[in-house]
């Protein structure tokens, strides 16, 4: 790609409440005990299956996650509730996700030393929206006082590279656009099945934001040139959530119906995504004539530490050092589309001219990789 577009701002919002694995497991196991006692007769005659307990050690070993930040902890760790307990905000109040996106957006604009007048287009790019409309992005646009336009998009955990592609193309073809702001407010605990042992530990809540522009005159020390963007999609049922607006029409209103919440075949995802993503990135490096030894950083979607290590080894053809492969999921959990932005925001300290790969992947399947060069 010959045109020059730069990422000059990156910001995040991390909610203050934290749940560690031990606390999460204690709540889940209390639910298991109550369930197994309540249905002991049915379980004894084989009419119901006993639930198995969860374990903090399993969670850490299998995923690398040690804790997660959440928008509301008390409801999640109450064994009788096992889901966040939120006030239903009025339409004239800022929505939960707009609040998250707004905080991250302000911090990205701050890093880029920009204000609302420097944004012509605002994209919200994340996996879940608390309402179909009005657009969350338009709500954030209003809160920031941006003149221009805003819209929501969703490519699950890969949403940010897809949004970077849109931002890049728009900045190239629309000279009147001063800059583009991307926000990724992920409120994942709202649709996580905290009664499901296989997935109750996976997600946390967080938001990220990026500011892109044509100039690199910003005062920030952390400016990256966007050199190449690759996107791919490949249909799979292995990560799924059917909790959409037809729930009522298809008589699936039970909020605990497993199809209304996140579910995945984690092992299959692990096996199938690694070759898809590593081939995409190796093709990208070849297209740009960049040696694998020149790649100094790999910012990846934060879903599983073993998966990230394996992917980084395939990309770099060497064992990555901790600074080459920033991992933040130990402290934040999987934060969906925000995860790669959190990893990026915490490790932008590259030497001038160094190459980095910014890559996200997830449901769809979908994946996107952005080749960045430090300015
Ligand atoms: N506590 C204790 N045991 C648990 C458990 C828990 N919370 N959850 C599952 N187990 C059990 C399973 O039931 C299974 O038991 P079995 O062998 O008796 O059947 C065993 O542990 C292994 O489970 P498995 O699901 O195969 O574990 P895993 O090593 O694949 O790890 C994930 C599970 C989800 C952490 C892992 O597969 C993963 O992260 N995959 C990638 C997912 C991904 O990238 N998704 C993208 C989403 S954005």
XYZ file of C-alpha atoms and ligand atoms in Angstrom:
423
model
C 0.000 0.000 0.000
C 1.599 3.241 -1.094
C -0.586 5.814 0.676
C 0.494 6.910 4.136
C -1.968 6.557 7.007
C -0.875 6.659 10.642
C -2.202 5.470 13.982
C -1.344 8.397 16.256
C -3.591 7.705 19.237
C -4.456 4.638 21.297
C -6.581 4.624 24.440
C -8.281 2.167 26.760
C -10.918 1.968 29.444
C -10.583 -0.737 32.115
C -13.530 -0.990 34.537
C -12.382 -0.829 38.182
C -14.095 -3.984 39.540
C -12.019 -7.185 39.448
C -12.904 -10.869 39.874
C -10.064 -13.360 40.297
C -10.355 -17.021 39.303
C -10.772 -18.227 42.897
C -13.747 -15.914 43.543
C -15.395 -16.788 40.233
C -14.954 -20.526 40.822
C -16.318 -20.269 44.387
C -19.558 -18.715 43.071
C -19.884 -21.249 40.233
C -19.191 -24.203 42.543
C -21.818 -22.988 45.041
C -24.296 -23.016 42.154
C -23.190 -26.567 41.252
C -23.664 -27.764 44.821
C -27.135 -26.222 45.062
C -28.147 -27.654 41.675
C -26.899 -31.154 42.492
C -28.659 -31.140 45.877
C -31.908 -29.815 44.427
C -31.980 -32.474 41.706
C -30.360 -35.329 43.671
C -33.287 -37.724 43.043
C -33.416 -36.996 39.295
C -29.616 -37.336 39.085
C -29.754 -40.683 40.970
C -32.210 -42.184 38.436
C -30.447 -40.665 35.418
C -33.136 -38.088 34.524
C -30.692 -35.236 35.050
C -26.898 -34.935 34.860
C -24.888 -33.820 37.876
C -22.907 -30.649 37.229
C -19.117 -30.855 37.683
C -17.155 -28.286 39.688
C -14.825 -25.743 38.116
C -11.221 -25.163 39.156
C -9.033 -22.040 39.301
C -5.959 -24.112 38.415
C -7.663 -25.503 35.303
C -8.571 -21.990 34.174
C -5.051 -20.631 34.580
C -3.382 -23.653 32.971
C -5.800 -23.994 30.049
C -6.176 -20.312 29.176
C -3.579 -18.157 30.974
C -6.374 -16.081 32.572
C -5.918 -15.190 36.259
C -8.530 -12.458 36.727
C -10.809 -10.145 34.778
C -12.126 -6.587 35.134
C -15.916 -6.306 34.909
C -18.560 -3.594 34.729
C -20.488 -5.118 37.684
C -19.034 -7.819 39.924
C -21.535 -8.423 42.749
C -24.223 -10.019 40.544
C -21.685 -12.258 38.782
C -20.296 -13.687 42.031
C -23.723 -14.165 43.638
C -24.353 -17.930 43.117
C -28.124 -17.321 42.924
C -27.682 -14.775 40.109
C -24.445 -15.442 38.206
C -24.822 -12.457 35.908
C -24.154 -8.721 36.225
C -26.817 -6.733 38.082
C -27.352 -3.402 36.335
C -29.797 -0.554 36.524
C -31.863 -0.196 33.368
C -30.640 3.240 32.295
C -33.095 5.755 30.857
C -32.760 6.663 27.174
C -31.588 10.147 28.142
C -28.673 8.721 30.177
C -25.420 7.600 28.569
C -25.674 3.852 27.828
C -23.194 1.434 29.432
C -21.214 0.781 26.280
C -21.235 4.446 25.259
C -19.722 5.242 28.667
C -16.961 2.669 28.044
C -16.333 3.796 24.454
C -16.310 7.461 25.429
C -13.628 6.949 28.105
C -11.365 5.013 25.699
C -12.003 7.555 22.909
C -10.965 10.471 25.144
C -7.731 8.719 26.059
C -6.908 7.951 22.374
C -7.571 11.575 21.355
C -5.435 12.696 24.260
C -2.495 10.548 23.119
C -2.850 11.907 19.575
C -3.189 15.433 20.971
C -6.448 15.867 19.085
C -10.001 16.986 19.871
C -13.506 16.377 18.515
C -12.940 18.770 15.580
C -10.201 16.419 14.322
C -12.650 13.514 13.913
C -14.791 13.259 10.780
C -15.878 9.657 11.171
C -16.363 7.511 14.257
C -16.685 3.728 14.015
C -17.781 1.500 16.845
C -16.260 -1.925 16.187
C -17.063 -4.677 18.680
C -18.746 -8.071 19.159
C -21.889 -7.179 21.099
C -24.187 -4.191 21.262
C -26.574 -3.489 24.101
C -29.190 -2.363 21.558
C -29.587 -2.528 17.792
C -30.305 1.218 17.434
C -29.839 4.122 17.700
C -26.206 3.415 16.915
C -23.848 3.345 19.870
C -21.272 5.185 17.757
C -23.725 8.054 17.190
C -24.262 8.271 20.941
C -20.483 8.534 21.513
C -20.270 11.047 18.646
C -22.854 13.234 20.399
C -21.126 12.905 23.787
C -17.808 14.001 22.249
C -19.380 16.753 20.119
C -18.056 15.401 16.809
C -19.353 16.981 13.607
C -19.385 14.285 10.949
C -20.833 10.795 10.980
C -20.665 7.629 13.034
C -21.817 4.020 12.718
C -21.590 0.600 14.365
C -20.023 -2.497 12.874
C -19.499 -6.015 14.158
C -17.010 -8.641 13.008
C -16.840 -10.258 16.471
C -13.354 -10.317 18.021
C -11.791 -9.334 14.656
C -13.750 -6.079 14.459
C -10.802 -3.688 14.897
C -8.672 -4.717 11.858
C -11.861 -4.548 9.733
C -12.510 -1.051 11.092
C -8.889 -0.061 10.360
C -9.448 -1.136 6.733
C -12.553 1.110 6.561
C -10.726 3.999 8.222
C -7.740 3.607 5.878
C -9.875 3.524 2.731
C -11.972 6.474 3.886
C -8.937 8.626 4.699
C -7.465 7.849 1.279
C -10.635 8.528 -0.715
C -12.216 11.344 1.339
C -9.737 14.223 1.659
C -12.304 16.232 3.655
C -12.046 13.737 6.580
C -9.580 15.072 9.169
C -9.228 11.769 11.024
C -11.069 8.605 12.041
C -11.762 7.395 15.568
C -12.402 3.697 16.225
C -13.920 2.633 19.561
C -14.319 -0.937 20.743
C -16.403 -1.087 23.928
C -16.750 -4.777 24.858
C -19.235 -5.589 27.646
C -18.777 -9.341 27.306
C -19.930 -10.394 30.773
C -23.454 -9.346 29.756
C -23.805 -12.396 27.506
C -21.446 -14.853 29.158
C -23.021 -18.075 30.471
C -21.764 -18.027 34.070
C -23.571 -21.375 34.598
C -21.392 -23.089 31.984
C -18.156 -24.617 33.315
C -16.532 -24.624 29.870
C -16.892 -20.871 29.324
C -17.740 -19.079 32.611
C -14.134 -17.909 33.057
C -13.330 -16.636 29.576
C -14.366 -13.007 29.269
C -13.833 -9.672 30.954
C -15.053 -6.174 30.058
C -12.908 -3.378 28.579
C -12.811 -0.823 25.789
C -10.106 0.314 23.402
C -9.857 3.168 20.911
C -7.572 4.141 18.020
C -7.190 7.442 16.175
C -6.016 7.363 12.532
C -4.977 10.285 10.355
C -2.939 11.210 7.258
C -0.285 13.194 9.092
C 2.360 12.145 11.614
C 2.842 15.588 13.081
C 1.206 14.568 16.380
C 3.376 15.128 19.478
C 2.964 11.495 20.498
C 6.063 9.280 20.696
C 3.958 6.362 19.572
C 3.075 6.807 15.923
C 2.684 3.809 13.628
C 2.383 3.755 9.870
C -0.224 1.323 8.473
C 1.637 -0.661 5.797
C -0.633 -3.567 4.882
C -4.084 -4.858 5.921
C -5.266 -8.424 5.317
C -8.776 -9.636 6.169
C -10.385 -13.067 5.930
C -13.681 -14.754 6.780
C -14.522 -18.441 6.739
C -17.900 -19.696 8.043
C -17.876 -21.817 11.203
C -20.422 -22.718 13.903
C -17.700 -23.266 16.496
C -18.165 -19.871 18.193
C -21.782 -18.843 18.364
C -24.424 -16.691 20.056
C -28.047 -16.880 18.876
C -29.368 -14.364 21.380
C -30.626 -12.059 18.660
C -33.921 -10.253 18.137
C -35.738 -13.380 16.831
C -35.448 -14.983 20.300
C -39.086 -14.218 21.042
C -40.340 -15.246 17.611
C -38.660 -18.659 17.849
C -39.859 -19.152 21.452
C -36.391 -19.134 22.950
C -37.000 -16.507 25.611
C -35.391 -18.290 28.583
C -32.409 -16.040 29.421
C -30.432 -19.161 30.417
C -31.099 -20.945 27.123
C -27.529 -21.880 26.116
C -28.132 -20.682 22.546
C -28.966 -17.185 23.796
C -25.486 -16.855 25.301
C -21.869 -17.273 24.177
C -20.762 -20.835 23.439
C -17.801 -22.340 21.648
C -15.991 -25.555 20.813
C -12.735 -24.251 22.281
C -10.503 -27.145 21.182
C -11.722 -26.991 17.570
C -11.322 -23.195 17.494
C -7.764 -23.552 18.756
C -6.878 -26.100 16.053
C -8.653 -24.432 13.137
C -7.791 -20.766 13.717
C -4.021 -21.173 14.078
C -3.347 -22.281 10.469
C -5.825 -19.735 9.023
C -4.212 -16.839 10.863
C -0.559 -17.858 10.545
C -0.877 -18.379 6.764
C -2.564 -15.005 6.384
C 0.242 -13.237 8.246
C 3.065 -15.092 6.467
C 1.491 -14.181 3.088
C 1.260 -10.586 4.252
C 4.961 -10.456 5.181
C 5.898 -12.067 1.856
C 3.765 -9.550 -0.048
C 5.686 -6.705 1.629
C 9.064 -8.485 1.331
C 9.599 -8.403 5.077
C 11.827 -11.052 6.708
C 10.299 -12.778 9.735
C 13.416 -11.844 11.699
C 12.552 -8.139 11.177
C 9.217 -8.437 12.989
C 9.840 -7.156 16.504
C 6.338 -7.272 17.969
C 3.201 -9.373 17.596
C 0.092 -7.838 19.181
C -2.541 -10.582 19.110
C -6.180 -11.070 20.038
C -6.110 -12.146 23.685
C -8.052 -15.432 23.862
C -5.579 -18.033 25.057
C -1.907 -17.652 26.036
C -0.862 -21.042 24.579
C -2.569 -20.214 21.303
C -0.836 -16.825 21.152
C 2.546 -18.405 21.863
C 2.052 -20.993 19.127
C 0.926 -18.347 16.635
C 3.832 -16.043 17.465
C 6.309 -18.930 16.999
C 4.835 -19.670 13.565
C 5.027 -16.016 12.552
C 8.501 -15.255 13.923
C 10.072 -18.701 13.345
C 11.606 -18.355 16.814
C 10.589 -18.415 20.469
C 9.134 -14.921 21.164
C 10.450 -12.983 24.151
C 7.795 -11.555 26.527
C 8.310 -8.090 25.010
C 7.857 -9.447 21.459
C 4.544 -11.088 22.406
C 2.671 -8.826 24.851
C 0.086 -10.828 26.812
C -2.524 -9.025 28.884
C -5.189 -11.707 29.196
C -3.752 -12.889 32.523
C -5.079 -9.658 34.089
C -8.035 -8.774 31.839
C -9.301 -12.141 30.497
C -10.509 -12.316 26.908
C -11.916 -8.848 26.201
C -13.149 -9.638 22.692
C -12.253 -7.105 20.024
C -10.708 -4.799 22.652
C -7.999 -7.344 23.582
C -5.577 -6.583 20.755
C -5.943 -2.842 21.438
C -5.175 -3.393 25.140
C -2.035 -5.372 24.213
C -1.041 -2.647 21.706
C -1.626 0.185 24.185
C 0.604 -1.420 26.811
C 3.578 -2.047 24.508
C 4.147 0.627 21.891
C 7.844 1.109 22.810
C 9.443 -0.075 19.562
C 12.525 1.371 17.856
C 11.909 3.653 14.884
C 11.491 1.639 11.682
C 10.650 -1.637 13.500
C 7.862 -3.831 12.174
C 4.940 -5.138 14.196
C 1.918 -7.316 13.406
C -1.450 -6.294 14.917
C -3.813 -9.233 14.501
C -7.253 -10.256 15.760
C -9.353 -13.369 15.114
C -12.562 -14.929 16.322
C -16.153 -15.859 15.527
C -17.224 -16.136 11.932
C -14.480 -17.355 11.634
C -12.953 -13.969 10.950
C -9.429 -12.631 11.128
C -7.587 -9.467 10.269
C -3.923 -8.538 10.338
C -2.459 -5.032 10.110
C 1.263 -4.627 9.425
C 2.563 -1.587 11.280
C 5.891 0.252 11.173
C 7.003 2.460 14.065
C 7.671 6.050 12.968
N -12.776 -26.410 35.416
C -12.351 -27.677 35.412
N -12.402 -28.491 34.328
C -12.914 -27.971 33.204
C -13.378 -26.651 33.123
C -13.308 -25.859 34.283
N -13.745 -24.592 34.306
N -13.828 -26.407 31.870
C -13.661 -27.541 31.173
N -13.115 -28.493 31.977
C -12.785 -29.877 31.632
C -13.544 -30.324 30.389
O -14.852 -30.742 30.725
C -12.680 -31.445 29.906
O -12.916 -32.576 30.711
P -12.942 -34.052 30.061
O -11.528 -34.234 29.554
O -13.300 -34.888 31.227
O -13.952 -33.984 28.987
C -11.259 -30.952 30.214
O -11.418 -29.984 31.247
C -10.570 -30.328 29.031
O -11.473 -29.380 28.433
P -11.175 -28.658 27.063
O -12.349 -27.798 26.726
O -10.724 -29.648 26.063
O -9.948 -27.722 27.531
P -8.935 -26.915 26.659
O -7.575 -27.291 27.062
O -9.258 -26.955 25.204
O -9.189 -25.413 27.180
C -10.221 -23.380 26.375
C -10.430 -24.775 26.981
C -11.577 -22.735 26.087
C -9.467 -22.545 27.404
C -9.367 -23.496 25.076
O -9.875 -24.518 24.252
C -9.316 -22.211 24.255
O -9.010 -21.138 24.749
N -9.549 -22.311 22.924
C -9.464 -21.198 22.015
C -10.729 -20.445 22.069
C -10.704 -19.180 21.248
O -9.706 -18.717 20.805
N -11.865 -18.626 21.090
C -12.029 -17.403 20.423
C -13.108 -16.737 21.176
S -13.032 -15.034 20.963
